[in-house]
Coordinates of C-alpha atoms in Angstrom, one line a residue:
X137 CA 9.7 1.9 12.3
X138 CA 7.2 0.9 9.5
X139 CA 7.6 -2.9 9.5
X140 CA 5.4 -5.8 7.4
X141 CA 6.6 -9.2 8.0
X142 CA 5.2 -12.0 6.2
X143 CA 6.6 -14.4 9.0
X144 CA 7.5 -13.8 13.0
X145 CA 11.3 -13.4 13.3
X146 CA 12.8 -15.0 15.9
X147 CA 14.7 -12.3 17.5
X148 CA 15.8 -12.5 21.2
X149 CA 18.7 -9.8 22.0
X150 CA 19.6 -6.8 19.9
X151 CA 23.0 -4.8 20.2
X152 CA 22.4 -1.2 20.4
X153 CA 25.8 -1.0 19.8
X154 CA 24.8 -2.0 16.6
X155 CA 22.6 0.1 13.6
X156 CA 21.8 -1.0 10.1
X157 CA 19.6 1.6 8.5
X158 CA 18.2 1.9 5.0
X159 CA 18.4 5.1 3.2
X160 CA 16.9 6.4 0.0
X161 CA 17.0 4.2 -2.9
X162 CA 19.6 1.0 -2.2
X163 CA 21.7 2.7 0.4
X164 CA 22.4 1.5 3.1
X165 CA 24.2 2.8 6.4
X166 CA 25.8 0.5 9.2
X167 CA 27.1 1.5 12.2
X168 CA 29.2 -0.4 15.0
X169 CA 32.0 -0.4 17.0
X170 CA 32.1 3.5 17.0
X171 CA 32.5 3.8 12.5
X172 CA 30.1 4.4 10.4
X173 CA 30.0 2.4 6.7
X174 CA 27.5 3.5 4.1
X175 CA 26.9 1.5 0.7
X176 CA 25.4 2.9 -2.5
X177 CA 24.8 6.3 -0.5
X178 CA 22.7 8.7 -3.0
X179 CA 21.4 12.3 -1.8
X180 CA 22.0 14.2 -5.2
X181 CA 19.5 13.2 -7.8
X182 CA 19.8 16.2 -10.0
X183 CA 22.5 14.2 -12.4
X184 CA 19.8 11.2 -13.2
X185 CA 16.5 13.6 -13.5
X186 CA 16.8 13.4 -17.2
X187 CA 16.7 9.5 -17.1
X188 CA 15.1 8.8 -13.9
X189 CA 12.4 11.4 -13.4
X190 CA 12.2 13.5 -9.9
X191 CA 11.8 11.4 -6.7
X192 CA 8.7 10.2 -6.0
X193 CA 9.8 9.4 -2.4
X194 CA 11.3 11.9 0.2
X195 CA 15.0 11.8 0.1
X196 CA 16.9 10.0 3.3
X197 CA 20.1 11.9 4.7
X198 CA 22.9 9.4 6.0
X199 CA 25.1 10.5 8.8
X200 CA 26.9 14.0 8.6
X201 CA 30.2 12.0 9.0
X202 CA 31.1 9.0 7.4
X203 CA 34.2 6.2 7.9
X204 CA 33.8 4.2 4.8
X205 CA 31.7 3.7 1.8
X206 CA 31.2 0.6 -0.6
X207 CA 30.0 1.5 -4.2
X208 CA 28.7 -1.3 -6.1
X209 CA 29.1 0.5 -9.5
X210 CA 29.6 3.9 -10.9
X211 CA 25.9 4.3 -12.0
X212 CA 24.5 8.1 -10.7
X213 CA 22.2 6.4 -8.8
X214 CA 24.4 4.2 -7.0
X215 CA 27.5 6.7 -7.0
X216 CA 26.7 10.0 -5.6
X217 CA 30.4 11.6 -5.5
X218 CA 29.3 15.0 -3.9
X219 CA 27.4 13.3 -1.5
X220 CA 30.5 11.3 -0.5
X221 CA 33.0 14.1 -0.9
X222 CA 30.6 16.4 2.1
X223 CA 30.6 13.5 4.8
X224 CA 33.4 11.1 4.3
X225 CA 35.9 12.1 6.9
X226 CA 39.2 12.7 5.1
X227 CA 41.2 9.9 5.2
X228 CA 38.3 7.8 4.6
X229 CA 38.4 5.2 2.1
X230 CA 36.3 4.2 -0.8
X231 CA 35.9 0.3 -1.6
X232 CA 34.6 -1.1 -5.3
X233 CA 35.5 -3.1 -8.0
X234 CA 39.1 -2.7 -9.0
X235 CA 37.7 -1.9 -12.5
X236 CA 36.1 1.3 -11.2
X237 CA 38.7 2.5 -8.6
X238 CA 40.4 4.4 -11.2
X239 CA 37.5 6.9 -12.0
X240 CA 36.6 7.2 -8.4
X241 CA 40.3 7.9 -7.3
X242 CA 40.0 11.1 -10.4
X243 CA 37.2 12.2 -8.2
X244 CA 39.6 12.7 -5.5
X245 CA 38.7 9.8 -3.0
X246 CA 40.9 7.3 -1.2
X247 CA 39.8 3.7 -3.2
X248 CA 40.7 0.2 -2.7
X249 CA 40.0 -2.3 -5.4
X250 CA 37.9 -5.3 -3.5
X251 CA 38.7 -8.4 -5.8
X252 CA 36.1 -11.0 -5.6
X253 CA 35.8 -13.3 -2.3
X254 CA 39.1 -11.6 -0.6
X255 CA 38.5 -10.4 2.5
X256 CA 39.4 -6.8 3.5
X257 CA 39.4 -5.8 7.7
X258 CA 37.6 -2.3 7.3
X259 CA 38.2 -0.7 11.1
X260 CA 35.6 -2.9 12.9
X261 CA 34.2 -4.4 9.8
X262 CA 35.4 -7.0 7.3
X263 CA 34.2 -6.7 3.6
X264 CA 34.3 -8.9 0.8
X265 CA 33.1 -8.3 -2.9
X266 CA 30.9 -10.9 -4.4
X267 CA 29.7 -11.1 -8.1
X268 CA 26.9 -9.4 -9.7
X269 CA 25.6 -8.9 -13.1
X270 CA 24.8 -5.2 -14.4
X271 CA 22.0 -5.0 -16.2
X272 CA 23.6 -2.4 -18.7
X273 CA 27.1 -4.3 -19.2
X274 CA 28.7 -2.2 -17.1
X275 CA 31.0 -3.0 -14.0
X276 CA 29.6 -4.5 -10.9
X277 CA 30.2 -6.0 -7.3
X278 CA 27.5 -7.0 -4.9
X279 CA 29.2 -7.1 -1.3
X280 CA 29.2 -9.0 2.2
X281 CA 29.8 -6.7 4.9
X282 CA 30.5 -8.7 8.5
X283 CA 30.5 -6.9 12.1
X284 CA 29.3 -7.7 15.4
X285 CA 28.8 -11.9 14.4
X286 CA 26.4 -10.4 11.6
X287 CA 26.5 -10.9 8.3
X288 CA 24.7 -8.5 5.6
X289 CA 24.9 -9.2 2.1
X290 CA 23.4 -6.0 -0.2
X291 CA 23.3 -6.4 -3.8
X292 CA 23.1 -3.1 -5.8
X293 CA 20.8 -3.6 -8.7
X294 CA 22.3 -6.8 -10.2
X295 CA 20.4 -8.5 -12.3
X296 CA 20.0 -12.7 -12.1
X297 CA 22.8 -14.9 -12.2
X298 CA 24.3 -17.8 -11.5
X299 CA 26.3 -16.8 -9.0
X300 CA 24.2 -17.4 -5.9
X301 CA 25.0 -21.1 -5.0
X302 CA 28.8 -20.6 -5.1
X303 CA 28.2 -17.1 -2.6
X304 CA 26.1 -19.7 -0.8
X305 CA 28.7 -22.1 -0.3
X306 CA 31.7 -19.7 0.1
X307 CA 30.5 -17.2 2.6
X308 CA 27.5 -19.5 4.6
X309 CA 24.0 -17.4 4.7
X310 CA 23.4 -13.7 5.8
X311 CA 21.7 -12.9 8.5
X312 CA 19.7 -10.2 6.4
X313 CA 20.4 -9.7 2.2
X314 CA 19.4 -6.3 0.9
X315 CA 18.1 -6.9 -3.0
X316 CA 16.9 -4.7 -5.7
X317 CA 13.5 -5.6 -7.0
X318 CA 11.8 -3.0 -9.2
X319 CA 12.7 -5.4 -12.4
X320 CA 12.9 -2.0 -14.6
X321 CA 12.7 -1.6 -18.2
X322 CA 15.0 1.0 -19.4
X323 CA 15.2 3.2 -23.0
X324 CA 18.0 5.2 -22.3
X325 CA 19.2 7.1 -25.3
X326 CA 21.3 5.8 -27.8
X327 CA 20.9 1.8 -26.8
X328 CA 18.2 0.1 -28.4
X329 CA 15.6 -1.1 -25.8
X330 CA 15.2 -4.9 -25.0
X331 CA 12.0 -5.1 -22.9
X332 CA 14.2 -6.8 -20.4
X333 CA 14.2 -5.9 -17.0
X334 CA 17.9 -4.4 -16.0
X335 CA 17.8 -5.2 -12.2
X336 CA 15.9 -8.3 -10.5
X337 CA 12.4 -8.9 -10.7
X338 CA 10.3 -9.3 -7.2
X339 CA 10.2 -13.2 -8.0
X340 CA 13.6 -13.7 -8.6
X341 CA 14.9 -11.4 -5.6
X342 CA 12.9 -13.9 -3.6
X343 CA 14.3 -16.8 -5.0
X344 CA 17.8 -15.1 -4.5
X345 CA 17.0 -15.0 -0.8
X346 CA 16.1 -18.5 -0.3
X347 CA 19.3 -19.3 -2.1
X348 CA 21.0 -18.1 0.1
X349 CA 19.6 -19.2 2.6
X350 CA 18.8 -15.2 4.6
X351 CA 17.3 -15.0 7.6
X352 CA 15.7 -12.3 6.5
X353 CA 15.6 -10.4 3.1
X354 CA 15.1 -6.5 2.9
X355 CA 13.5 -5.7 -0.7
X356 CA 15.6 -2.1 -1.8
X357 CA 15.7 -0.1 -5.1
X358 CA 12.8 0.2 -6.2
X359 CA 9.9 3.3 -5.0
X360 CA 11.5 6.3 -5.9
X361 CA 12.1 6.2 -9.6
X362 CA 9.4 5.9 -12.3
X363 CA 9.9 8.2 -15.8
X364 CA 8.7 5.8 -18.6
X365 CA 9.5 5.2 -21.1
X366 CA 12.9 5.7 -20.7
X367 CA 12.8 4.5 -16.6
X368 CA 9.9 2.1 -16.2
X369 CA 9.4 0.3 -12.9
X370 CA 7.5 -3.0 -12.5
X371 CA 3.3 -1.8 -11.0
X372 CA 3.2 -3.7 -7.2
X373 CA 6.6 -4.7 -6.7
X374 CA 6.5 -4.2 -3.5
X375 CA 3.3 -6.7 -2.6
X376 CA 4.9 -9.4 -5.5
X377 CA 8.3 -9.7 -3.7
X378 CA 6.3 -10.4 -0.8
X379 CA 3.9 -12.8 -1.8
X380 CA 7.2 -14.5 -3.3
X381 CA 8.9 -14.4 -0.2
X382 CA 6.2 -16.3 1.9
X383 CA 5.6 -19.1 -0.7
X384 CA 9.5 -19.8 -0.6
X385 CA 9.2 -19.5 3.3
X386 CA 11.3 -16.4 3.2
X387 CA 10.9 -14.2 6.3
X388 CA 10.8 -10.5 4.8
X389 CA 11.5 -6.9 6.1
X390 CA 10.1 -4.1 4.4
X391 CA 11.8 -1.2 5.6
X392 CA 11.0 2.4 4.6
X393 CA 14.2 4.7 3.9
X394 CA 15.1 6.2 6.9
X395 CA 14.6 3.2 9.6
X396 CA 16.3 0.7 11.2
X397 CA 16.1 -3.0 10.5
X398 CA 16.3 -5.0 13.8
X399 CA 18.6 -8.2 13.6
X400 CA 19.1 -10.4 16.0
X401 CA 22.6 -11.7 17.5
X402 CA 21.4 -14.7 18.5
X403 CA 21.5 -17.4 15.8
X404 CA 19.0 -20.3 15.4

């Protein structure tokens, strides 16, 4: 496993019973207590080539089979339906924002609406929708997925808000937040471009972390996609999150797609 760490982690005792992997773009797969739970899977980048350009990164598979799957919002690059419709086993069900859960029960899937700070039990999991922003207006949900006395938090590619003292206080800190920093700067057709980044900047993903107080923060979404003008990702995003991250005191994992991120059961 490729690993950069600003800061030593503490980290005693792992669970092998446990596996939190990072796939291509801001997926995410966990697995524990014999089910598997992918978030924001994305194999099939054909639909956003026009917009997005091809991948300038190798494409990470997820497992073949698949117990759930958490979609923070119906963006192609966050909602892969085919993708979903090959591995998730067949009474498998699909969890988003109650706003979206029509459209994704039209593509055939099992849904259940996740309103905002109600917990759901998920087979061994428990997940519970949190607020985002969208950077385009649309529909969003960040979530906070907790198995095995962990806590992950992943947050799709909301943009800043104010939101993160109240998930602070109401769900008590992750033990690792997965956060979109590529900051990009879209010109999609038909809106008029603002200039304005439409997903968190490195600095602010950082600051998002200490927030909330993670024990570690896992920088995602951001790599894969550059087609300016109309997809233009922030130059060095990667070394600005982490210089960010250290001055906040932020311990920081970078993960490449495809490996695991080790987390440790033992808490401080």
């Amino acid at each position: 496993m490729m690993l950069h760490s600003i800061r030593a982690i503490a980290a005693t005792r792992y669970d092998v019973r446990m596996r939190i992997v990072r796939l291509f773009w801001a997926g995410v797969e966990i697995e524990s207590g014999g089910a598997t739970l992918v978030i924001d899977l994305l194999e099939h980048t054909a639909p956003i080539r026009s917009l997005m350009g091809d991948p300038r990164l190798p494409i990470v598979f997820g497992s073949e089979l698949l117990d759930f799957a958490l979609v923070t919002h119906l963006h192609p690059d966050h909602y892969d339906p085919d993708a979903l419709r090959r591995k998730l086993r067949p009474d498998a069900k699909v969890f988003c924002d109650p706003v979206n859960a029509r459209k994704i029960a039209r593509d055939g899937f099992t849904v259940i609406g996740a309103t905002l700070y109600e917990p759901i039990s998920v087979g061994p999991f428990t997940v519970t929708a949190l607020p985002a922003v969208d950077g385009l207006g649309d529909p969003q949900v960040s979530f906070l997925v907790e198995f095995e006395n962990i806590k992950l938090m992943h947050f799709g590619d909301t943009l800043w808000h104010g939101h993160w003292w109240k998930i602070r206080a109401r769900c008590g800190p992750p033990d690792v937040a997965f956060l979109p920093i590529n900051g990009a700067i879209t010109q999609f057709p038909n809106m008029k471009p603002s200039g304005i980044p439409a997903d968190l900047m490195p600095d602010q993903a950082a600051s998002a972390a200490a927030i909330l107080e993670a024990r570690v923060a896992c920088p995602i979404h951001y790599g894969a996609f550059h087609n300016p003008p109309v997809y233009s990702e922030l130059p060095d995003v990667e070394r600005m999150f982490l210089e960010a991250a250290d001055r906040l005191g932020i311990v920081s994992q970078i993960i490449d797609p495809g490996n695991e991120i080790a987390i440790s059961r033992d808490r401080p």
